[in-house]
Structure formats: C-alpha cells, structure tokens
Amino acid sequence: MPSRRERANAIRALSMDAVQKANSGHPGAPMGMADIAEVLWRDYLKHNPGNPQWADRDRFVLSNGHGSMLIYSLLHLTGYDLGIEDLKNFRQLNSRTPGHPEYGYTAGVETTTGPLGQGIANAVGMALAEKVLAAQFNREGHGIVDHYTYAFLGDGCMMEGISHEVASLAGTLRLNKLVAFYDDNGISIDGEVHGWFTDDTPKRFEAYGWQVIRNVDGHDADEIRTAIETARKSDAPTLICCKTVIGFGSPNKQGKEECHGAPLGNDEIAATRAALGWNHGPFEIPAEIYAEWNAKEAGAAREAEWNQRFAAYQAAHPELAAEFQRRIKGELPADFAEQAAAYVAEVAAKGETIASRKASQNALNAFGPLLPELLGGSADLAGSNLTLWKGCKGVTPADASGNYVFYGVREFGMSAIMNGVALHGGFIPYGATFLIFMEYARNAVRMSALMKQRVLYVFTHDSIGLGEDGPTHQPIEQLASLRLTPNLDTWRPADAVESAVAWKYAIERNDGPSALVFSRQNLPHQARDAEQLANVARGGYVLKDCAGEPELILIATGSEVGLAVQAYDKLSAEGRKVRVVSMPSTSVFEQQDAGYKQAVLPVQVGARIAIEAAHADYWYKYVGLEGRVIGMTTFGESAPAPALFEHFGFTVENVLEVAAELLDA
C-alpha cells in the first residue's frame, strides 16, 4: 500500500509536470502543501466526486489560488471529471485547468481565487451560510445542514487587508465550522517575507476570537491530523499555522522564491523525482496510488447516507424540506413574479415623491416577506442605506437563524463574504454602502460578475446630491466603472417605480450580480401608462414624447430624470418636438433587440443631450460626438445639494441653453 508521502508526492509530481509543460505557473505552493492536502482530503473532507453539487458537502477553498495545480491534482486524483489530458492542458485556451481556479470551469472548484485574500473571505461567507442555513432548517433529531468549510491560504492572503476584515467578523460570529490552514513558508514573490511581513499572525487571530493551533509541521501527517481533530471540536473558527517548505522535494529550489512562480526546469524536475523517490514519468500515476486516492465510492456512500437522513426529515417536516430544496436550487417562490408585479403597479398608482433609498426600503418591505432566502446587510450604514426592513432579524453567535448581518465598516469584506454566501447556495445576499465606497469593494464586485453570482449591491448617496459631506463622499466616476464591468447590471432609478422594478429585476436575475444605486434626496414621481411601466424593465424607455419624430432627445437617469422632464415641459411649450428617455440600466437596455432600441433612440435623430450628475464621458456612446453631455468632469464640492446642482449646471436653464445650441446649430 502506498504511504502517505507517496500519495502526497503524486500531487507534487503532477504539479511540477503541468507547470513545466505549460512553461508557466506556480509549483511551489502545491508541492509545499501536498502533505496537508493529503490528510485533509483523504481523511476528513466530506465530498462526492460523482455529484460535486451535493448540498451537504464540505467546501474547500484554495485562497492562494496561484497554487491551482494543487486543487486540480486533488480533483483529478479523487475522481472528479478532470482527466490527465486536462492537466496536460494547464493554462491553455479553453482548458478546464486555467491559471487560477475559475468557478464554472472545473467541477469541484467552489470559487474563483487568485486575487489574494478574497478566497478566505469567500470561505467566511460559505461558513456563514452554513451556520445560518443550519439554524433555519435543522430540527431536533434532523441535522440536514452539517458541513465544514476548509481554506488554504498563504502569506499573501494574510498581508492583504481583506483578511483582517473577514477574520475579525468570523471570530465575532463564532463560525466554528471554518478551518483555515496557513501555509507559513516564509516566501513570497520578492523573496523571504521577514523583510516586509513580521506580524505575529497567531496573536492577531487570537485577538479576533479564533482558536489558533501553532507551529504544526506541515509535512507531518500525525501533527496535521491532531490539529484537524482539535479544530473540529472548537466553538470558534480555527487557524492551523503550518510550517512548510515551499517547493518541498526540489533539491536546489525548495525554500526559495525561485520555485514560487516559475517552472522548476527539466533538470531540477529530474533531481526532484530522484530526491522524492518518484520513479515514474511525466503525468504518470501508478494504479495503486489512484486506487488509494479515489473517493467516488466513499463519496457516494456519504451522500446516500445523507439522502436517507433527508428522507426522514422530509417525512417529519415536509414543508421545510420542500423549502430547503427550493432554496438550494436557487428557485424563487412560484408566486414571486406575480406578487412583485402587483407591488410595482401599486407603487405606480400611489405616485409618491420620496428618495429612491427610501423607495428601496419600501421594496424590501414588500419583497422581504416573500423571500426567506434574502440575507441582507450593510457596512455600518443601515440607517443611511435603509437596508433594514420590518422583518429583519440580526444574525448573532447565539442565534444564527436571522436574515440580516451587521457587517461593520468592512465594505470589501462584506462584498467578498456575500460572494461566498451566494456560492454556497440557499441565499440571495444583499449588502449596502455609499456609492463612493464601492471603491473599497471594487474587486469583490468584479468577482461577483466574473463568477455570475446573484449578489445584490445596494449603493446609496449616488451623486453630488448628497451635499455637505463634500468631494470625499460624492461619487463621480463610480457609475461609469460599474457600467463598464461585464455581466454586472447597474440600475440608477428615477423614482419609486423604477426602484421597485430594479429590485424585482435584480432578484429575478440568476446569472449575475446587480448594483442598485439610490439617491439621498427626494425624487418626484413620474407618471407612466401601462406600456411605459412594462418598459422600465427593458432598461431604457420613452418617458415623455412628442407627436411624430422628435428633433431633440433628452436622456437621463436617477435624479436628473426629473430635471429632463422639467426641460421637456419648457421646450414643448415653445413648440419644440422633444423626447425624454429614462435609462435606469444601460446594460439591460443594451440587451434589447435592435428594433426596440431604434424605437427609443432613433439613429436619425442626432440632437441628443445626456444628463447625469456623474462622469460625463460615459454618455458619448449614446449622444455621439455631436451630442452634448451635462455631467461631471471634476470632483464635487462641500455645500447643500441645491447649491451644488446649480453650481455644476444641473438646472433647467442650463439644459435649455444647451438645447438651444444644438437645435439652432
């Protein structure tokens, strides 16, 4: 029977061979962490290669995603749908083994990792989801939600600030089924980290409320087993600090930065094979080692046992079981679309003039009772973002059955945690901050879009209209940044009706995230007929029109739609033929067919003005070089909102002046 070291050496061999064949990659981390992975995956990890989406599987996150050949080797060896040819195709176009693990490319990869620190943040989200889901569904004698989240991370993850944010919250919430393995090898790309990373990491995590297991020999299976056993008995998250040698087995490069991010080279690989006693060719794994690694039979048995337990749960609690299955599948309640449409119609009939952030809260009060899967939160701004609704209950260490997380001032951490919650399944997460602080969360927002996760970002205080807080808090370029992000739908509603539609659309969308951008100040209600109301969900539509073809089109979003309507009234009174297009979501509008877009923005009408209190440049794609944009090209100022709008030209008088220039040209 192959020894533990021989089984771990299979990971080392596959990793160095794949990196060498690709002439690109990171062999050091997989070779250094192979012994830890062997113990965890063979002795503890609850998973089924035959069904990678089994609901009660343990989650494994490789936060130091540059070491991707570690997880690819593990998936291949344990029996997932990842063949040896896939490993040979490492880092090549259209392969299932991209340079960093990518969610959706490879069965068994739970999340996309690579941007350091976000993997452990996703793991915190997964552990949070497990704890909340268990509290909501488990009943006495029926523990259908009972799994661990394991994460590997390195010095780079520890240095990234996001690790501080999420580890702090994980400790506070006592996420005891989160076990993180710190690959303490002392090496990063620039060399030995003691020159720039001297934190007492164990003390830091102890201060967060974690259980910390220090000085584990990451190449000693018995020490690793003992540490895992201790972690699984804890009432707090656990950090296992493993001392490892990067590139373990490489006679001339182990322990050095040379093996971190570059192939070992053919000569060094030959020397490593000899040093490890690995007498097999490239990509060659003996049958007896495959047999020892194969987890298909054990995984199927574990899932079958869970299925029996779930059947008993189903018999005892049929309604809860059906609800659990619905939520795990990511399906909305059967009557949601109908009830949500009725609410939109109710808002339209009511015709309130309110801030769109308040309209957002009203939508939550309407939709929240319909959606027990909503898991909300705010980065310490609930009273300003208005994300608390009447049915909110906070998640606490003592009672995790709630539906609202107080994230504290952790915008980046909140956003990356929400990605983990969404990936885990069973929830639709939403979280909020001011639009300007999207910048702190930016890369996690991008990861939501990259992974096509239904994560809802609520961004309030959307323009210079927030007023006296000044340019540090007034967003200018953020809307353009969001709109330029592939697969992210950004909504900036003009009133309560568009706000309700934006929430409905974002909830119903199941193939990507949405950014819902709301105002601090009150926005006037805009009257719509039935067709216009239906067309809000198309991202852009004709709100005000003239008889026949217009000679001028005004395009606006958010608070500036009201301004465009005022200008329309003035111009129409002067006999001008004007159209107002409200465009709450440019990305959704772009998805419409050519005929609809032509009907809204006819190409033959070149006189166009876009009006938005955000960066002007984005709008030239809609007005053309001959059109005009009334927007921002500088940062804002500190003053009351009305004074700022006047100062920066967001007035009826200025719109009329610009219109006259275009029409009289």
XYZ file of C-alpha atoms in Angstrom:
665
model
C 0.000 0.000 0.000
C 1.385 3.433 -0.916
C 2.483 5.549 2.036
C 1.070 8.968 2.857
C 4.211 10.574 1.481
C 3.870 8.669 -1.778
C 0.271 9.812 -2.101
C 1.334 13.410 -1.461
C 4.167 13.028 -3.950
C 1.563 12.322 -6.639
C 0.366 15.902 -6.117
C 3.926 17.181 -6.297
C 4.687 15.290 -9.489
C 1.514 16.341 -11.290
C 2.004 19.944 -10.231
C 5.589 20.298 -11.362
C 4.891 18.405 -14.597
C 1.891 20.554 -15.538
C 3.688 23.807 -14.779
C 6.700 22.658 -16.759
C 4.608 21.631 -19.768
C 2.775 24.983 -19.733
C 6.072 26.797 -19.098
C 4.021 28.897 -16.713
C 2.605 28.606 -13.220
C 3.381 28.198 -9.534
C 4.738 24.809 -8.457
C 5.988 25.871 -5.019
C 2.715 26.071 -3.066
C 1.260 22.758 -4.316
C 4.497 20.969 -3.527
C 4.697 22.600 -0.096
C 1.080 21.957 0.891
C 0.736 18.465 -0.584
C 1.071 16.696 2.765
C -1.612 18.868 4.384
C -3.902 18.296 1.406
C -3.369 14.535 1.557
C -4.505 14.334 5.178
C -7.455 16.711 4.749
C -8.821 15.297 1.505
C -8.337 11.603 2.299
C -9.249 11.555 5.981
C -11.711 14.370 6.551
C -13.182 16.139 3.515
C -16.827 15.135 3.000
C -17.462 15.265 -0.745
C -18.702 13.201 -3.646
C -16.809 13.397 -6.961
C -19.880 11.912 -8.641
C -22.027 14.855 -7.525
C -19.937 17.983 -6.962
C -23.098 19.982 -6.069
C -24.287 17.739 -3.218
C -25.838 20.198 -0.773
C -24.174 18.966 2.433
C -20.659 18.560 1.093
C -17.748 20.224 2.839
C -16.452 23.276 1.000
C -12.773 23.584 0.108
C -11.304 26.939 -0.903
C -7.780 27.436 -2.230
C -7.378 31.087 -1.291
C -3.780 31.137 -2.525
C -5.179 30.411 -5.960
C -1.886 30.787 -7.784
C -1.193 27.260 -6.486
C -4.022 25.993 -8.685
C -2.297 22.758 -9.629
C -2.845 21.656 -6.039
C -6.622 21.622 -6.403
C -6.503 20.331 -9.972
C -4.312 17.434 -8.830
C -6.677 16.695 -5.936
C -9.753 16.758 -8.139
C -8.106 14.512 -10.712
C -6.806 12.009 -8.176
C -10.036 11.741 -6.191
C -12.166 11.020 -9.238
C -13.774 14.240 -10.420
C -14.431 14.815 -14.108
C -10.922 16.120 -14.736
C -8.747 13.829 -16.782
C -4.999 13.659 -17.240
C -5.338 15.444 -20.587
C -6.921 18.352 -18.733
C -3.844 18.565 -16.526
C -1.604 18.440 -19.581
C -3.628 21.360 -20.961
C -2.925 23.513 -17.892
C -3.157 27.272 -18.554
C -4.104 26.823 -22.206
C -7.006 28.378 -24.116
C -10.401 26.815 -23.381
C -8.926 24.362 -20.892
C -10.652 23.239 -17.718
C -7.448 23.985 -15.838
C -6.970 27.759 -16.142
C -4.095 29.539 -14.445
C -6.152 30.276 -11.345
C -9.157 28.208 -10.238
C -12.249 29.544 -12.002
C -15.754 28.815 -10.775
C -17.818 27.162 -13.501
C -14.850 25.837 -15.474
C -13.947 22.835 -13.348
C -16.218 20.508 -11.393
C -15.238 20.700 -7.723
C -13.877 24.257 -7.803
C -16.105 26.121 -5.350
C -14.971 29.665 -6.112
C -12.676 31.688 -8.334
C -9.476 32.537 -6.482
C -6.390 34.477 -7.400
C -6.917 37.994 -6.043
C -5.293 37.233 -2.705
C -7.391 37.392 0.432
C -10.709 37.017 -1.330
C -10.664 33.232 -1.137
C -10.584 33.232 2.661
C -13.294 35.911 2.534
C -15.420 33.617 0.349
C -14.772 30.825 2.829
C -16.063 33.035 5.638
C -19.195 33.606 3.536
C -19.634 29.879 2.995
C -19.224 29.175 6.709
C -21.686 31.965 7.494
C -24.190 30.490 5.037
C -23.794 27.040 6.592
C -24.395 28.398 10.092
C -27.459 30.432 9.124
C -28.936 27.680 6.949
C -28.458 25.135 9.730
C -30.156 27.438 12.221
C -33.067 27.998 9.868
C -33.647 24.385 8.805
C -32.201 21.872 11.260
C -34.641 20.441 13.763
C -34.192 18.200 16.755
C -33.016 14.824 15.533
C -32.659 16.080 11.970
C -29.333 17.766 11.181
C -29.520 18.077 7.413
C -27.096 21.025 7.256
C -23.839 19.982 8.882
C -20.653 20.579 6.965
C -17.299 22.321 7.274
C -15.554 24.941 5.201
C -11.814 24.404 4.803
C -9.494 27.010 3.337
C -5.821 27.057 2.400
C -4.112 30.439 2.463
C -0.607 31.821 2.337
C 1.406 34.853 3.355
C -0.061 36.931 0.533
C -3.619 36.363 1.770
C -2.506 37.276 5.273
C -0.927 40.525 4.101
C -3.991 41.661 2.176
C -6.176 43.918 4.291
C -9.329 41.994 3.477
C -8.076 39.093 5.596
C -8.271 41.373 8.645
C -11.833 42.440 7.826
C -13.275 38.973 7.325
C -11.315 37.157 10.020
C -12.490 39.725 12.553
C -16.142 39.185 11.632
C -15.746 35.397 11.516
C -14.457 35.449 15.073
C -17.247 37.721 16.238
C -19.909 35.441 14.707
C -18.197 32.299 16.066
C -18.100 30.487 12.736
C -16.793 27.311 14.315
C -17.062 25.182 11.185
C -14.480 27.290 9.409
C -10.985 25.777 9.442
C -8.160 27.689 7.754
C -4.703 26.305 7.075
C -1.992 28.965 6.961
C 0.868 27.894 4.706
C 3.615 29.585 6.695
C 6.536 29.013 4.335
C 8.117 32.455 4.718
C 8.369 33.082 0.965
C 6.551 35.395 -1.434
C 7.415 36.603 -4.921
C 10.013 39.101 -3.706
C 11.761 36.539 -1.506
C 11.858 35.938 2.238
C 8.906 37.738 3.798
C 10.629 38.641 7.074
C 11.778 41.824 5.364
C 8.198 43.087 4.973
C 5.888 40.826 6.967
C 6.716 40.464 10.647
C 3.199 40.328 12.112
C 2.553 37.922 14.946
C -0.165 36.235 12.927
C -1.259 33.746 15.610
C -1.765 36.563 18.117
C -3.694 38.537 15.547
C -6.165 35.710 15.012
C -6.426 35.013 18.713
C -7.394 38.660 19.146
C -10.171 38.097 16.608
C -11.559 35.275 18.734
C -10.213 32.367 16.705
C -8.769 29.172 18.048
C -5.161 29.122 16.844
C -3.055 25.983 16.582
C 0.585 26.981 16.295
C 3.717 25.501 14.818
C 2.228 22.458 13.105
C 4.745 20.641 10.947
C 3.034 20.813 7.565
C 4.916 17.725 6.443
C 3.984 15.542 9.445
C 0.678 13.727 8.908
C 0.184 12.945 12.594
C 0.544 16.594 13.604
C -1.818 17.643 10.823
C -4.416 15.066 11.912
C -4.219 16.152 15.532
C -4.673 19.781 14.518
C -7.740 18.996 12.403
C -9.285 16.929 15.191
C -8.774 19.835 17.583
C -10.249 22.294 15.087
C -13.398 20.220 14.605
C -14.127 20.331 18.349
C -13.849 24.113 18.634
C -16.684 26.561 19.251
C -14.778 29.186 17.229
C -13.162 29.319 13.793
C -9.721 27.759 13.736
C -6.438 28.813 12.173
C -3.917 25.995 11.812
C -0.462 27.510 11.345
C 1.543 25.043 9.282
C 5.285 25.387 8.879
C 6.074 24.162 5.377
C 8.870 24.251 2.857
C 7.826 25.830 -0.424
C 8.698 23.549 -3.346
C 9.207 20.604 -0.968
C 11.381 17.938 -2.604
C 13.236 20.158 -5.038
C 16.905 19.777 -4.026
C 18.082 23.153 -5.323
C 14.950 25.343 -5.252
C 12.891 24.305 -2.229
C 12.599 27.016 0.386
C 13.378 29.721 -2.177
C 11.357 32.206 -4.191
C 12.735 30.560 -7.360
C 10.039 27.878 -7.175
C 7.200 30.239 -6.281
C 6.057 31.401 -9.704
C 8.170 29.672 -12.342
C 8.696 26.145 -13.684
C 11.415 24.155 -11.953
C 13.098 23.242 -15.239
C 13.656 19.772 -16.660
C 16.941 19.165 -14.843
C 15.515 20.186 -11.477
C 12.397 18.095 -12.044
C 14.607 15.055 -12.683
C 16.525 15.806 -9.499
C 13.259 16.229 -7.578
C 11.967 12.888 -8.810
C 15.130 11.251 -7.553
C 15.001 13.064 -4.207
C 11.367 12.048 -3.648
C 11.885 8.514 -4.889
C 9.247 9.115 -7.531
C 10.274 6.710 -10.281
C 7.527 7.487 -12.765
C 7.402 9.513 -15.953
C 5.692 12.873 -16.516
C 1.944 12.727 -15.748
C 2.297 9.054 -14.821
C 0.470 7.922 -11.671
C 0.633 4.248 -10.634
C -2.691 2.405 -10.441
C -2.257 1.615 -6.751
C -1.917 5.332 -5.941
C -5.005 6.169 -7.998
C -6.861 3.462 -6.066
C -5.811 4.949 -2.724
C -6.909 8.426 -3.748
C -10.209 7.534 -5.439
C -13.089 8.992 -3.413
C -16.003 8.048 -5.664
C -17.250 5.072 -3.669
C -16.845 6.713 -0.270
C -18.386 9.938 -1.555
C -21.411 8.158 -2.993
C -21.895 6.318 0.310
C -21.747 9.554 2.281
C -24.297 11.215 0.039
C -26.550 8.133 0.179
C -26.454 8.257 3.973
C -27.387 11.951 3.873
C -30.199 11.193 1.445
C -31.628 8.737 3.964
C -31.455 11.364 6.686
C -33.072 13.912 4.404
C -35.887 11.470 3.616
C -36.566 11.165 7.359
C -36.501 14.951 7.642
C -38.877 15.189 4.698
C -41.306 12.821 6.389
C -41.185 14.749 9.655
C -41.107 18.270 8.182
C -42.430 18.149 4.592
C -42.905 21.902 4.171
C -39.431 22.723 5.481
C -37.917 20.047 3.238
C -39.620 21.461 0.157
C -38.488 24.961 1.088
C -34.920 23.735 1.606
C -34.865 22.095 -1.810
C -36.291 25.205 -3.477
C -33.694 27.452 -1.924
C -30.750 25.159 -2.638
C -31.824 25.045 -6.294
C -31.872 28.848 -6.368
C -35.500 28.937 -7.484
C -37.771 31.791 -6.470
C -41.193 31.145 -4.888
C -43.744 30.254 -7.565
C -45.822 33.351 -6.932
C -42.978 35.844 -6.587
C -43.168 37.314 -10.092
C -46.918 37.849 -9.810
C -46.764 39.425 -6.362
C -43.777 41.586 -7.263
C -45.540 42.876 -10.396
C -48.589 43.709 -8.271
C -46.368 45.698 -5.924
C -44.830 47.643 -8.831
C -48.330 48.528 -10.045
C -49.273 49.607 -6.519
C -46.249 51.903 -6.318
C -47.095 53.391 -9.702
C -50.645 54.106 -8.578
C -49.514 55.639 -5.307
C -47.191 58.121 -7.007
C -45.033 59.110 -4.038
C -42.261 61.672 -4.161
C -39.565 60.110 -1.968
C -35.833 59.441 -2.001
C -35.023 56.352 -4.016
C -33.164 54.918 -0.990
C -36.498 55.081 0.877
C -38.232 53.539 -2.135
C -35.633 50.778 -1.940
C -36.531 50.124 1.694
C -40.204 50.067 0.765
C -39.434 47.452 -1.890
C -37.611 45.369 0.705
C -40.631 45.571 2.987
C -42.752 44.271 0.117
C -40.413 41.587 -1.202
C -38.750 40.505 2.058
C -41.744 38.550 3.396
C -41.919 36.696 0.082
C -38.232 35.718 0.117
C -36.914 33.946 3.221
C -33.664 33.428 1.308
C -32.780 37.130 1.472
C -29.705 37.637 3.658
C -29.117 41.350 3.958
C -26.561 43.649 5.481
C -24.817 46.981 5.436
C -21.297 48.187 6.108
C -22.299 50.097 9.262
C -24.702 52.351 7.366
C -28.061 50.640 7.815
C -29.705 53.864 8.962
C -28.479 55.687 5.866
C -28.659 52.890 3.300
C -32.121 51.938 4.632
C -31.448 48.222 4.226
C -33.274 47.185 7.389
C -36.874 46.194 6.689
C -39.656 45.284 9.094
C -38.915 41.567 9.085
C -35.179 41.847 9.680
C -33.564 39.801 12.412
C -29.853 40.057 13.107
C -27.551 37.047 12.847
C -25.748 36.556 16.166
C -23.397 33.905 17.563
C -26.150 32.698 19.892
C -28.913 32.739 17.284
C -27.874 32.461 13.656
C -31.403 31.983 12.329
C -31.727 35.644 11.310
C -31.673 37.260 7.897
C -29.501 40.323 8.441
C -25.752 40.686 9.023
C -24.270 43.757 10.637
C -21.011 43.781 8.694
C -19.401 46.756 10.402
C -17.147 49.123 8.459
C -15.913 46.384 6.130
C -17.079 47.203 2.585
C -14.575 44.932 0.834
C -15.008 42.122 3.323
C -18.793 42.365 3.160
C -18.808 42.107 -0.616
C -16.441 39.134 -0.776
C -18.347 37.390 2.029
C -21.549 37.855 0.021
C -19.864 36.094 -2.897
C -19.188 33.150 -0.600
C -22.787 33.158 0.628
C -24.102 33.135 -2.939
C -21.711 30.365 -3.983
C -22.723 28.240 -1.018
C -26.357 28.349 -2.057
C -29.633 28.786 -0.242
C -29.487 32.573 -0.077
C -29.773 35.753 -2.097
C -27.337 38.115 -0.369
C -27.596 41.886 -0.492
C -25.315 44.406 1.137
C -25.035 48.157 1.169
C -22.742 51.132 1.487
C -22.425 54.607 -0.013
C -21.707 54.564 -3.749
C -18.329 56.233 -3.233
C -17.217 53.335 -1.022
C -17.869 50.915 -3.828
C -14.198 51.702 -4.447
C -13.247 49.759 -1.321
C -15.352 46.818 -2.520
C -14.456 47.119 -6.200
C -12.578 43.879 -6.756
C -15.193 41.782 -4.968
C -17.900 43.362 -7.128
C -15.843 42.377 -10.142
C -15.555 38.820 -8.836
C -19.346 38.601 -8.463
C -19.645 39.463 -12.135
C -16.837 37.128 -13.169
C -18.466 34.216 -11.327
C -22.010 35.164 -12.458
C -23.360 35.152 -8.917
C -26.695 36.619 -7.837
C -25.306 39.186 -5.409
C -27.209 42.431 -4.895
C -25.207 45.567 -4.164
C -27.129 48.492 -2.719
C -25.279 51.781 -3.209
C -26.904 54.917 -1.823
C -25.924 58.613 -1.791
C -25.435 58.390 -5.507
C -24.156 61.821 -6.587
C -23.163 65.332 -5.602
C -26.739 65.432 -4.329
C -25.584 64.016 -1.012
C -24.418 67.552 -0.301
C -22.310 68.876 2.537
C -20.104 65.823 3.088
C -18.195 67.051 0.077
C -15.985 65.538 -2.617
C -14.607 62.745 -0.406
C -18.107 61.293 -0.305
C -19.528 62.445 -3.639
C -19.215 59.779 -6.352
C -18.194 60.929 -9.827
C -16.539 58.126 -11.780
C -18.077 55.180 -9.905
C -21.188 54.765 -12.051
C -19.095 54.566 -15.213
C -16.849 51.990 -13.556
C -19.807 49.828 -12.606
C -21.392 50.136 -16.043
C -18.151 49.124 -17.728
C -17.975 45.882 -15.733
C -19.017 42.897 -17.892
C -22.031 40.934 -16.648
C -22.948 43.492 -13.970
C -26.330 45.188 -14.272
C -26.284 48.695 -12.818
C -29.576 50.412 -12.027
C -29.982 54.096 -11.153
C -33.749 54.581 -10.728
C -35.529 57.894 -11.276
C -38.309 57.375 -8.728
C -40.085 54.831 -6.538
C -41.497 52.951 -9.527
C -38.138 52.419 -11.187
C -36.683 51.485 -7.773
C -39.261 48.720 -7.339
C -38.639 47.446 -10.865
C -34.877 47.455 -10.273
C -35.256 45.305 -7.150
C -37.610 42.911 -8.927
C -35.296 42.564 -11.916
C -32.203 42.025 -9.753
C -33.913 39.366 -7.646
C -35.213 37.503 -10.678
C -31.870 37.593 -12.455
C -29.988 34.363 -11.718
C -26.897 34.704 -13.894
C -25.065 37.644 -12.387
C -24.956 40.486 -9.877
C -26.756 43.813 -9.853
C -25.805 47.215 -8.472
C -28.822 49.203 -7.271
C -27.903 52.873 -6.973
C -30.176 55.111 -4.932
C -30.441 58.786 -4.002
C -30.352 60.508 -0.652
C -32.679 63.302 -1.791
C -36.363 63.066 -2.711
C -37.206 62.358 -6.343
C -40.517 63.299 -7.976
C -42.859 60.583 -9.166
C -43.112 60.235 -12.942
C -46.477 59.324 -14.453
C -46.469 56.340 -16.837
C -49.009 54.457 -18.861
C -49.148 50.653 -18.853
C -46.722 50.287 -21.758
C -44.189 52.607 -20.196
C -44.481 50.775 -16.887
C -43.734 47.488 -18.633
C -40.790 49.018 -20.493
C -38.978 50.142 -17.331
C -37.688 46.567 -17.076
C -36.082 46.975 -20.519
C -33.507 49.319 -19.035
C -34.423 52.367 -21.131
C -37.723 53.659 -22.415
C -39.560 56.712 -23.691
C -40.930 58.577 -20.680
C -42.130 61.763 -22.444
C -42.701 62.174 -26.153
C -43.973 64.414 -28.906
C -46.137 63.866 -31.947
C -44.087 62.455 -34.791
C -40.335 62.219 -34.848
C -38.506 64.241 -32.193
C -35.947 66.866 -33.097
C -34.212 66.531 -29.725
C -33.791 63.616 -27.302
C -33.003 64.136 -23.626
C -31.509 61.054 -21.939
C -31.296 60.952 -18.153
C -31.070 58.676 -15.129
C -31.866 58.940 -11.449
C -32.427 62.393 -10.004
C -31.729 64.007 -13.366
C -34.816 62.468 -14.992
C -36.936 64.991 -13.129
C -34.726 67.759 -14.492
C -35.096 66.412 -18.025
C -38.882 66.364 -17.657
C -38.899 69.980 -16.495
C -36.837 70.962 -19.540
C -39.151 68.923 -21.754
C -42.155 70.869 -20.469
C -40.463 74.188 -21.236
C -39.273 73.161 -24.672
C -42.610 71.612 -25.593
C -44.346 74.837 -24.589
C -42.069 76.609 -27.041
C -43.221 74.292 -29.824
C -40.120 72.078 -29.863
C -40.516 68.375 -30.562
C -38.706 66.700 -27.682
C -38.445 63.197 -26.273
C -37.294 62.202 -22.780
C -35.667 58.798 -22.412
C -35.243 57.465 -18.913
C -32.427 54.924 -18.850
C -32.193 53.327 -15.410
C -29.969 50.477 -16.640
C -27.766 50.846 -19.703
C -26.672 47.184 -19.652
C -30.261 45.939 -19.661
C -31.123 48.395 -22.433
C -28.206 47.074 -24.493
C -29.681 43.567 -24.261
C -32.849 44.634 -26.083
C -33.403 43.903 -29.745
C -32.315 46.393 -32.377
C -35.888 47.341 -33.248
C -36.704 48.355 -29.693
C -33.504 50.366 -29.298
C -34.188 52.125 -32.580
C -37.717 52.942 -31.402
C -36.337 54.542 -28.241
C -33.242 56.198 -29.705
C -33.756 56.550 -33.470
C -30.402 56.823 -35.172
C -31.628 59.590 -37.468
C -32.143 61.929 -34.512
C -28.654 63.233 -33.824
C -29.563 66.078 -31.499
C -29.206 64.456 -28.111
C -28.366 65.586 -24.593
C -27.489 63.174 -21.785
C -27.956 64.488 -18.254
C -26.421 62.766 -15.242
C -24.654 64.051 -12.141
C -21.767 61.655 -12.701
C -18.819 61.471 -15.065
C -19.775 62.832 -18.471
C -17.563 60.722 -20.725
C -19.591 57.520 -20.463
C -22.589 59.095 -22.182
C -20.934 59.919 -25.504
C -21.752 56.369 -26.625
C -25.408 57.456 -26.619
C -25.212 61.073 -27.767
C -22.340 60.787 -30.243
C -19.565 63.277 -30.710
C -22.039 65.863 -31.974
C -24.302 65.500 -28.957
C -23.935 67.106 -25.555
C -23.487 65.756 -22.046
C -24.405 67.679 -18.944
C -22.335 65.781 -16.438
C -19.340 65.979 -14.136
C -15.751 66.400 -15.274
C -14.352 67.419 -11.892
C -14.784 66.337 -8.300
C -17.607 67.876 -6.286
C -17.639 70.435 -3.503
C -18.983 70.698 0.025
C -22.314 72.550 0.020
C -26.049 71.883 0.226
C -27.318 69.800 -2.665
C -29.392 72.546 -4.380
C -26.373 74.849 -4.443
C -24.209 72.103 -5.917
C -26.654 71.226 -8.666
C -26.843 74.871 -9.656
C -23.076 75.336 -9.459
C -22.378 72.352 -11.723
C -25.065 73.173 -14.281
C -27.825 70.735 -13.379
C -30.569 73.293 -13.883
C -33.447 73.724 -16.295
C -31.845 76.929 -17.553
C -28.626 75.165 -18.469
C -30.435 72.311 -20.204
C -32.424 74.850 -22.231
C -29.259 76.701 -23.145
C -27.508 73.552 -24.311
C -30.638 72.505 -26.207
C -30.726 75.857 -27.978
C -27.101 75.413 -29.064
C -27.918 72.037 -30.573
C -31.221 72.972 -32.189
C -30.029 76.248 -33.604
C -26.727 74.929 -34.883
